[in-house]
Short mmCIF file of C-alpha atoms in Angstrom, two decimals:
data_model
loop_
_atom_site.label_atom_id
_atom_site.label_comp_id
_atom_site.label_asym_id
_atom_site.label_seq_id
_atom_site.Cartn_x
_atom_site.Cartn_y
_atom_site.Cartn_z
CA THR A 19 0.00 0.00 0.00
CA THR A 20 1.30 3.43 -0.95
CA TYR A 21 -0.32 6.77 -0.16
CA ASP A 22 0.09 9.33 -2.93
CA ARG A 23 -1.87 12.16 -1.26
CA ASP A 24 0.00 14.28 1.27
CA TRP A 25 -1.28 15.18 4.72
CA HIS A 26 -2.32 18.62 5.96
CA PHE A 27 -1.18 20.44 9.05
CA PHE A 28 -4.69 20.57 10.57
CA GLU A 29 -4.73 16.76 10.61
CA THR A 30 -2.15 16.91 13.40
CA VAL A 31 -5.11 17.25 15.79
CA PHE A 32 -6.45 13.89 14.65
CA PHE A 33 -2.97 12.37 14.72
CA VAL A 34 -2.60 13.36 18.38
CA LEU A 35 -5.98 11.76 19.14
CA ILE A 36 -4.77 8.55 17.49
CA GLY A 37 -1.62 8.67 19.62
CA VAL A 38 -3.68 9.20 22.78
CA PHE A 39 -5.81 6.19 21.89
CA GLY A 40 -2.70 4.06 21.29
CA GLY A 41 -1.23 5.00 24.67
CA VAL A 42 -4.49 4.48 26.57
CA TYR A 43 -5.12 1.17 24.82
CA GLY A 44 -1.57 -0.01 25.51
CA GLY A 45 -1.57 0.98 29.17
CA LEU A 46 -5.00 -0.44 29.98
CA CYS A 47 -4.38 -3.58 27.92
CA ILE A 48 -1.21 -4.27 29.90
CA LYS A 49 -2.85 -3.62 33.28
CA PHE A 50 -5.92 -5.75 32.63
CA ASN A 51 -3.99 -8.52 30.89
CA LEU A 52 -1.72 -8.80 33.93
CA LYS A 53 -4.80 -9.26 36.11
CA VAL A 54 -6.14 -11.91 33.74
CA THR A 55 -2.75 -13.67 33.70
CA ALA A 56 -2.61 -13.70 37.50
CA LEU A 57 -6.11 -15.19 37.67
CA ARG A 58 -5.18 -17.70 34.96
CA LYS A 59 -2.13 -18.86 36.93
CA ARG A 60 -4.13 -19.12 40.13
CA TYR A 61 -7.36 -20.75 38.98
CA LEU A 62 -6.88 -22.12 35.44
CA ALA A 63 -3.42 -23.69 35.56
CA ASN A 64 -4.95 -27.18 35.43
CA ARG A 65 -7.85 -26.28 33.11
CA VAL A 66 -5.96 -25.31 29.97
CA VAL A 67 -8.16 -27.15 27.47
CA GLN A 68 -11.39 -25.88 29.04
CA GLU A 69 -10.12 -22.31 29.01
CA VAL A 70 -9.12 -22.46 25.34
CA ALA A 71 -12.47 -24.04 24.42
CA VAL A 72 -14.45 -21.33 26.22
CA LEU A 73 -12.36 -18.57 24.62
CA ALA A 74 -12.86 -20.11 21.18
CA VAL A 75 -16.64 -20.35 21.61
CA LEU A 76 -16.92 -16.79 22.95
CA THR A 77 -14.70 -15.40 20.22
CA THR A 78 -16.67 -17.14 17.48
CA ALA A 79 -20.07 -16.15 18.87
CA ILE A 80 -19.21 -12.48 19.47
CA ALA A 81 -16.86 -11.80 16.55
CA TYR A 82 -19.11 -13.29 13.87
CA ALA A 83 -21.75 -10.61 14.41
CA ASN A 84 -19.42 -7.85 13.17
CA ARG A 85 -18.28 -7.61 9.54
CA PHE A 86 -14.78 -6.49 10.58
CA THR A 87 -14.12 -8.95 13.42
CA LYS A 88 -15.15 -12.08 11.56
CA GLN A 89 -12.39 -11.44 9.02
CA ASP A 90 -8.89 -12.77 9.47
CA MET A 91 -6.78 -10.02 11.04
CA GLY A 92 -4.25 -10.08 8.23
CA GLU A 93 -6.99 -9.67 5.63
CA LEU A 94 -8.65 -6.98 7.76
CA LEU A 95 -5.45 -4.95 7.88
CA GLY A 96 -5.20 -5.14 4.11
CA VAL A 97 -8.76 -3.79 3.78
CA LEU A 98 -8.39 -1.03 6.37
CA LEU A 99 -5.05 0.19 5.00
CA GLN A 100 -6.31 0.27 1.40
CA GLU A 101 -7.20 3.64 -0.13
CA CYS A 102 -10.64 4.04 -1.70
CA LYS A 103 -10.41 4.06 -5.51
CA ASP A 104 -14.20 4.14 -6.01
CA THR A 105 -17.40 4.34 -3.94
CA ASN A 106 -18.00 0.60 -3.67
CA GLY A 107 -18.01 -1.15 -0.30
CA VAL A 108 -19.05 -0.06 3.15
CA LEU A 109 -15.76 1.75 3.82
CA CYS A 110 -15.84 3.84 0.65
CA ALA A 111 -19.53 4.56 0.01
CA PRO A 112 -20.43 8.04 1.34
CA ASP A 113 -24.02 7.03 2.07
CA ARG A 114 -22.82 4.14 4.28
CA ALA A 115 -20.28 6.12 6.32
CA ARG A 116 -22.36 6.05 9.52
CA GLU A 117 -22.73 2.26 9.23
CA ALA A 118 -18.96 1.89 8.75
CA ILE A 119 -18.14 4.13 11.71
CA TRP A 120 -20.32 2.16 14.12
CA ALA A 121 -19.07 -1.19 12.79
CA LEU A 122 -15.46 -0.07 13.25
CA PHE A 123 -16.20 1.21 16.75
CA TRP A 124 -17.63 -2.12 17.88
CA ALA A 125 -14.85 -4.00 16.10
CA THR A 126 -12.32 -2.00 18.12
CA VAL A 127 -14.10 -2.73 21.40
CA ILE A 128 -14.50 -6.45 20.65
CA ARG A 129 -10.87 -6.89 19.62
CA ILE A 130 -9.60 -5.07 22.71
CA GLY A 131 -11.61 -7.38 24.96
CA GLY A 132 -10.50 -10.46 23.05
CA THR A 133 -6.84 -9.45 23.17
CA VAL A 134 -6.92 -8.79 26.90
CA LEU A 135 -8.52 -12.17 27.61
CA ALA A 136 -6.69 -14.35 25.07
CA TYR A 137 -3.10 -13.07 25.17
CA GLY A 138 -1.13 -15.42 27.41
CA CYS A 139 -3.41 -18.44 27.11
CA LYS A 140 -1.96 -21.78 26.02
CA VAL A 141 -2.41 -21.13 22.31
CA PRO A 142 0.37 -19.91 20.01
CA CYS A 143 -0.44 -16.24 19.48
CA GLY A 144 1.16 -12.82 19.63
CA ILE A 145 0.39 -9.20 20.42
CA PHE A 146 1.71 -7.39 17.32
CA VAL A 147 -0.97 -8.19 14.75
CA PRO A 148 -3.95 -7.95 17.17
CA SER A 149 -2.72 -4.55 18.34
CA MET A 150 -2.23 -3.38 14.76
CA ALA A 151 -5.77 -4.52 13.89
CA ILE A 152 -7.19 -2.68 16.92
CA GLY A 153 -5.30 0.50 16.09
CA ALA A 154 -6.21 0.27 12.40
CA SER A 155 -9.91 -0.13 13.25
CA PHE A 156 -9.86 2.92 15.50
CA GLY A 157 -7.79 4.95 13.05
CA ARG A 158 -10.07 4.12 10.10
CA MET A 159 -13.08 5.06 12.24
CA LEU A 160 -11.53 8.41 13.19
CA GLY A 161 -10.55 9.01 9.57
CA ALA A 162 -14.13 8.33 8.46
CA ILE A 163 -15.42 10.76 11.08
CA ALA A 164 -12.98 13.46 9.92
CA GLN A 165 -13.96 12.81 6.30
CA GLU A 166 -17.67 13.14 7.12
CA MET A 167 -16.98 16.38 8.98
CA HIS A 168 -15.26 17.75 5.88
CA ARG A 169 -18.11 16.64 3.60
CA ALA A 170 -20.71 18.23 5.86
CA HIS A 171 -18.80 21.45 6.58
CA PRO A 172 -16.19 22.07 3.85
CA LYS A 173 -16.10 25.80 4.63
CA TRP A 174 -14.94 25.37 8.23
CA ALA A 175 -11.68 27.15 9.09
CA LEU A 176 -10.30 23.78 10.17
CA PHE A 177 -10.43 22.61 6.53
CA SER A 178 -9.13 25.82 4.95
CA GLN A 179 -6.08 23.99 3.57
CA CYS A 180 -8.23 21.57 1.58
CA ALA A 181 -8.50 22.19 -2.15
CA PRO A 182 -12.10 22.45 -3.43
CA ASP A 183 -13.73 19.49 -5.18
CA THR A 184 -10.84 17.12 -4.36
CA PRO A 185 -10.45 14.47 -1.65
CA CYS A 186 -8.85 16.11 1.39
CA ILE A 187 -8.72 13.35 4.01
CA THR A 188 -7.59 9.77 3.40
CA PRO A 189 -9.06 7.48 6.12
CA ALA A 190 -6.67 4.66 5.14
CA THR A 191 -3.72 6.72 6.37
CA TYR A 192 -5.44 7.11 9.72
CA ALA A 193 -5.71 3.32 9.91
CA PHE A 194 -2.00 3.09 9.14
CA LEU A 195 -1.18 5.56 11.93
CA GLY A 196 -3.58 3.86 14.34
CA ALA A 197 -1.82 0.53 13.82
CA ALA A 198 1.51 2.18 14.65
CA ALA A 199 0.11 3.92 17.76
CA ALA A 200 -1.49 0.77 19.18
CA MET A 201 1.62 -1.34 18.57
CA CYS A 202 3.78 1.28 20.29
CA GLY A 203 1.34 1.64 23.18
CA VAL A 204 1.40 -2.05 24.08
CA THR A 205 5.08 -2.82 23.35
CA LYS A 206 6.61 0.62 24.20
CA VAL A 207 8.80 0.28 21.10
CA THR A 208 9.25 3.57 19.24
CA VAL A 209 11.91 3.81 16.51
CA ALA A 210 11.42 0.21 15.39
CA VAL A 211 7.67 0.80 14.97
CA VAL A 212 8.30 3.81 12.73
CA VAL A 213 10.70 1.76 10.61
CA ILE A 214 8.32 -1.22 10.43
CA MET A 215 5.40 0.92 9.30
CA TYR A 216 7.53 2.62 6.66
CA GLU A 217 8.72 -0.74 5.33
CA LEU A 218 5.12 -1.99 5.17
CA THR A 219 3.81 0.95 3.17
CA GLY A 220 6.77 2.84 1.74
CA ALA A 221 4.94 6.04 2.72
CA LEU A 222 7.93 8.30 3.23
CA ASN A 223 5.70 11.40 3.39
CA PHE A 224 3.99 9.95 6.49
CA ILE A 225 7.17 9.50 8.53
CA VAL A 226 6.48 12.68 10.54
CA PRO A 227 2.84 11.77 11.37
CA THR A 228 4.03 8.30 12.37
CA MET A 229 6.60 9.83 14.70
CA ILE A 230 3.91 12.08 16.20
CA VAL A 231 1.48 9.26 17.01
CA VAL A 232 4.26 7.01 18.31
CA MET A 233 5.65 9.74 20.56
CA VAL A 234 2.21 10.58 21.99
CA ALA A 235 1.35 6.90 22.45
CA ARG A 236 4.60 6.26 24.32
CA ILE A 237 4.13 9.27 26.64
CA ILE A 238 0.52 8.37 27.45
CA GLY A 239 1.31 4.68 27.84
CA ASP A 240 4.22 5.33 30.21
CA ALA A 241 1.96 7.55 32.31
CA ILE A 242 -0.38 4.58 32.82
CA VAL A 243 2.15 1.76 33.26
CA GLU A 244 5.94 1.59 32.94
CA GLY A 245 7.38 -0.94 30.51
CA GLY A 246 5.83 -2.92 27.69
CA ILE A 247 3.64 -5.98 28.09
CA SER A 248 6.60 -8.37 27.70
CA GLU A 249 8.57 -6.71 30.50
CA GLN A 250 5.53 -6.72 32.79
CA LEU A 251 4.88 -10.42 32.16
CA ILE A 252 8.54 -11.16 32.88
CA LEU A 253 8.18 -9.43 36.25
CA LEU A 254 4.85 -11.16 36.97
CA ASN A 255 6.32 -14.59 36.24
CA GLY A 256 9.47 -13.85 38.27
CA LEU A 257 11.86 -14.55 35.40
CA PRO A 258 15.52 -13.64 36.06
CA PHE A 259 15.78 -10.58 33.86
CA LEU A 260 17.69 -7.32 34.22
CA ASP A 261 16.19 -4.41 32.29
CA GLU A 262 18.24 -1.60 30.78
CA ALA A 263 17.72 0.74 33.74
CA GLU A 264 18.95 -1.87 36.22
CA ILE A 265 21.97 -2.69 34.05
CA GLU A 266 22.89 1.00 33.82
CA GLN A 267 22.63 1.35 37.60
CA ILE A 268 24.71 -1.78 38.11
CA ASN A 269 27.40 -0.61 35.67
CA GLU A 270 27.64 2.72 37.46
CA LEU A 271 28.00 1.05 40.84
CA SER A 272 30.17 -1.92 39.87
CA GLU A 273 33.17 0.22 38.92
CA SER A 274 33.64 1.33 42.52
CA SER A 275 32.36 -1.79 44.29
CA ALA A 276 35.47 -3.95 43.96
CA HIS A 277 36.42 -3.24 47.58
CA ILE A 278 33.02 -4.43 48.84
CA SER A 279 32.81 -8.15 49.65
CA VAL A 280 29.82 -10.43 49.36
CA ALA A 281 29.84 -10.90 53.13
CA ALA A 282 29.07 -7.18 53.56
CA ILE A 283 26.00 -7.15 51.33
CA MET A 284 24.50 -10.63 51.65
CA ARG A 285 21.33 -11.42 53.58
CA PRO A 286 22.44 -13.60 56.53
CA VAL A 287 20.90 -17.03 56.80
CA ASP A 288 19.29 -16.02 60.11
CA ASP A 289 17.21 -13.40 58.24
CA ALA A 290 16.17 -15.71 55.40
CA PHE A 291 13.45 -18.33 55.00
CA VAL A 292 15.21 -21.71 54.82
CA LEU A 293 13.60 -25.11 54.23
CA PRO A 294 15.02 -28.28 55.78
CA ALA A 295 15.03 -31.25 53.42
CA VAL A 296 13.35 -33.34 56.13
CA GLY A 297 11.44 -32.53 59.30
CA LEU A 298 8.62 -30.32 57.98
CA SER A 299 4.93 -31.15 58.23
CA LEU A 300 2.37 -30.11 55.63
CA GLY A 301 0.83 -27.60 58.06
CA ASP A 302 4.23 -26.04 58.83
CA LEU A 303 5.01 -25.71 55.13
CA MET A 304 1.64 -24.12 54.34
CA GLN A 305 2.19 -21.58 57.13
CA LEU A 306 5.70 -20.85 55.87
CA LEU A 307 4.36 -20.25 52.36
CA ALA A 308 1.76 -17.81 53.71
CA ASP A 309 4.34 -15.90 55.79
CA SER A 310 6.83 -15.69 52.92
CA ALA A 311 4.14 -14.49 50.50
CA ARG A 312 3.45 -11.50 52.74
CA ASP A 313 7.16 -10.64 52.68
CA GLY A 314 7.43 -11.01 48.90
CA ILE A 315 9.76 -14.05 49.11
CA ARG A 316 9.85 -15.99 45.83
CA GLY A 317 12.00 -18.96 46.78
CA PHE A 318 13.83 -20.83 49.53
CA PRO A 319 17.25 -22.38 49.99
CA VAL A 320 16.88 -26.06 50.88
CA VAL A 321 19.34 -27.47 53.45
CA ASP A 322 19.86 -30.93 54.89
CA ASN A 323 18.82 -29.74 58.38
CA LEU A 324 18.62 -26.49 60.29
CA HIS A 325 21.69 -27.33 62.39
CA ASP A 326 24.31 -28.18 59.77
CA LEU A 327 22.79 -26.00 57.00
CA ARG A 328 24.38 -28.04 54.21
CA VAL A 329 22.98 -26.79 50.90
CA VAL A 330 20.73 -29.21 49.03
CA GLY A 331 19.38 -26.75 46.46
CA TYR A 332 16.87 -24.00 45.86
CA VAL A 333 13.10 -24.19 45.31
CA LEU A 334 10.56 -21.61 44.10
CA ARG A 335 7.61 -20.78 46.33
CA ASP A 336 5.11 -20.76 43.42
CA ASN A 337 6.17 -24.28 42.40
CA ILE A 338 5.58 -25.55 45.93
CA GLY A 339 2.21 -23.82 46.06
CA ARG A 340 1.02 -25.36 42.80
CA ALA A 341 2.20 -28.82 43.85
CA LEU A 342 0.42 -28.63 47.19
CA GLU A 343 -2.85 -27.36 45.71
CA ALA A 344 -3.43 -30.73 44.09
CA ILE A 345 -2.66 -32.87 47.15
CA SER A 346 -3.11 -30.80 50.33
CA ALA A 347 -6.87 -31.45 50.55
CA GLU A 348 -6.26 -35.21 50.52
CA ARG A 349 -3.57 -35.22 53.24
CA ASP A 350 -3.56 -34.51 56.96
CA GLN A 351 -1.79 -31.37 58.19
CA ASP A 352 0.70 -33.56 60.08
CA THR A 353 1.80 -35.38 56.93
CA PRO A 354 5.62 -35.15 56.59
CA VAL A 355 7.01 -33.18 53.66
CA VAL A 356 10.50 -33.91 52.34
CA PHE A 357 12.69 -32.45 49.62
CA GLY A 358 14.77 -35.60 49.18
CA ALA A 359 14.50 -39.27 48.31
CA GLY A 360 13.08 -40.48 51.64
CA THR A 361 13.07 -44.10 52.81
CA LEU A 362 11.25 -46.90 51.04
CA GLU A 363 9.01 -47.51 54.06
CA SER A 364 7.85 -43.90 54.27
CA ARG A 365 7.42 -42.97 50.62
CA ARG A 366 3.71 -43.72 50.61
CA SER A 367 3.02 -41.79 53.83
CA LEU A 368 4.86 -38.57 53.02
CA ILE A 369 4.83 -35.82 50.42
CA ASN A 370 8.05 -35.79 48.41
CA LEU A 371 8.79 -32.53 46.58
CA ALA A 372 12.36 -33.40 45.59
CA GLU A 373 11.60 -32.93 41.88
CA LEU A 374 10.92 -29.24 42.49
CA VAL A 375 14.39 -28.55 43.89
CA ASN A 376 17.12 -27.03 41.73
CA THR A 377 20.09 -28.99 43.00
CA SER A 378 22.65 -26.85 41.17
CA PRO A 379 22.05 -23.27 42.33
CA VAL A 380 24.65 -20.58 41.73
CA THR A 381 26.91 -20.27 44.81
CA VAL A 382 29.71 -17.91 45.77
CA ARG A 383 32.13 -17.49 48.66
CA PRO A 384 31.71 -14.62 51.14
CA GLN A 385 35.16 -13.19 50.24
CA LEU A 386 34.17 -12.65 46.59
CA SER A 387 33.91 -9.01 45.49
CA ALA A 388 30.51 -7.45 44.85
CA GLU A 389 31.75 -6.45 41.41
CA THR A 390 32.13 -10.10 40.39
CA THR A 391 28.73 -10.92 41.87
CA ILE A 392 27.14 -8.15 39.83
CA GLU A 393 28.75 -9.61 36.73
CA ILE A 394 27.23 -13.01 37.55
CA PHE A 395 23.76 -11.46 37.84
CA CYS A 396 24.16 -9.63 34.52
CA LYS A 397 25.57 -12.51 32.48
CA LEU A 398 23.92 -15.59 34.04
CA GLY A 399 20.68 -13.98 35.24
CA PRO A 400 20.00 -16.12 38.34
CA ARG A 401 17.08 -15.27 40.60
CA VAL A 402 19.24 -15.69 43.67
CA ILE A 403 22.85 -16.49 44.56
CA LEU A 404 23.59 -18.62 47.61
CA VAL A 405 26.60 -17.74 49.76
CA THR A 406 28.39 -20.80 51.14
CA GLY A 407 31.41 -21.41 53.34
CA GLU A 408 34.88 -22.42 52.26
CA ASP A 409 33.86 -26.08 52.12
CA GLY A 410 31.26 -25.16 49.50
CA GLY A 411 28.36 -26.66 51.41
CA HIS A 412 27.54 -24.68 54.56
CA LEU A 413 24.93 -21.99 53.87
CA LEU A 414 25.89 -18.55 55.18
CA GLY A 415 23.40 -16.33 53.39
CA LEU A 416 21.93 -15.37 50.04
CA LEU A 417 21.88 -12.52 47.55
CA THR A 418 19.28 -11.11 45.15
CA ARG A 419 19.66 -8.29 42.62
CA LYS A 420 17.78 -5.95 44.95
CA ASP A 421 20.06 -6.85 47.86
CA VAL A 422 23.14 -6.02 45.81
CA LEU A 423 21.84 -2.67 44.57
CA ARG A 424 20.45 -1.64 47.96
CA GLN A 425 23.57 -2.51 49.94
CA ILE A 426 26.00 -0.94 47.46
CA ARG A 427 23.96 2.28 47.34
CA THR A 428 23.93 2.37 51.14
CA ALA A 429 27.68 1.89 51.26
CA HIS A 430 28.23 4.68 48.76
CA ARG A 431 25.94 7.03 50.68
CA ASP A 432 27.90 6.32 53.85
CA ASP A 433 31.17 7.10 52.01
CA ASP A 434 29.70 10.37 50.72
CA ASP A 435 28.59 11.35 54.24
CA ASP A 436 32.07 10.67 55.61
CA MET A 437 33.57 12.92 52.95
#
């Protein structure tokens, strides 16, 4: 698709509105999708097939009623981004403009709801094309509204730049800009979106409008929620990821942190939640999970016993919670829970969670410099680093990214105060 008609300065008002829509859509889509994802993990983890079936039935029943939602999204984008060469079709016929505007409005609403509910379910899908379809539907609707305003009131001062008896507004370009705004709003990608949209259309004369809508969408989206939907899902799922801001902070601090040892910044074992491999009951473990959830703890070092503190591994709290959901109702609260092999006689009478334990966690010595530890976090991306004694087995403490940053900043503040 190429657009041979140029844009007018007064259309900047409509471009800003498209950018505002893209930012609001992106921010609200991220916020509500995170809530849906949290509910999905909590209540639908074991009902994957049922969830997909319900989503498919709802999507079919609701989408089929609208001429623009029952089309394949790729085909829909081709229709919405196509300029009108004649007056055939609902998008191009002047006497059917009101019908097209309302159909596009409801198509936008339906697709937003479907995207929020479906993104993240156990079906291969993405966010780029749905967001582009949503933005294109809104943009084409706004373009049709602007075109109808010009047809009804061609003498308005707003349209003074328009030449008489010639098309002044091209709704297809608004669809093109809407697709860019929505994609930027949900992914928070800016320059790449401008380049992608240019490569799709070759519309060099619309580079500036594309930059306008993308800039507005990014500002509005960041005001609602920081980071794109991928970054937010990474945080929600607790994946070991360092974003650019954290890496910049770490690089600034690491240059002067060589004199700081791990022992000075680690969280001592006495202040951490530690699980013994044997000796816990189901009731004790459930209480420990509840207490750690309030403190935002995401995992536990596992040791052979609370006296020797020999490291067995590391286990995530969410994994324990999901495993216990399926069996806790069938077992007594005094049922033993182990994170090891157990004896043959007791295997049937206990709950064995050994398969959940990562038996090869990243470990360091307390004498190691904080600078090296920071490098481990950046390059290996572990959730947590365990600090062990010289023998490599006795647990002394643990480190997270937040612990490292907080302790190093505190140390630097103390140095500044002394100076």
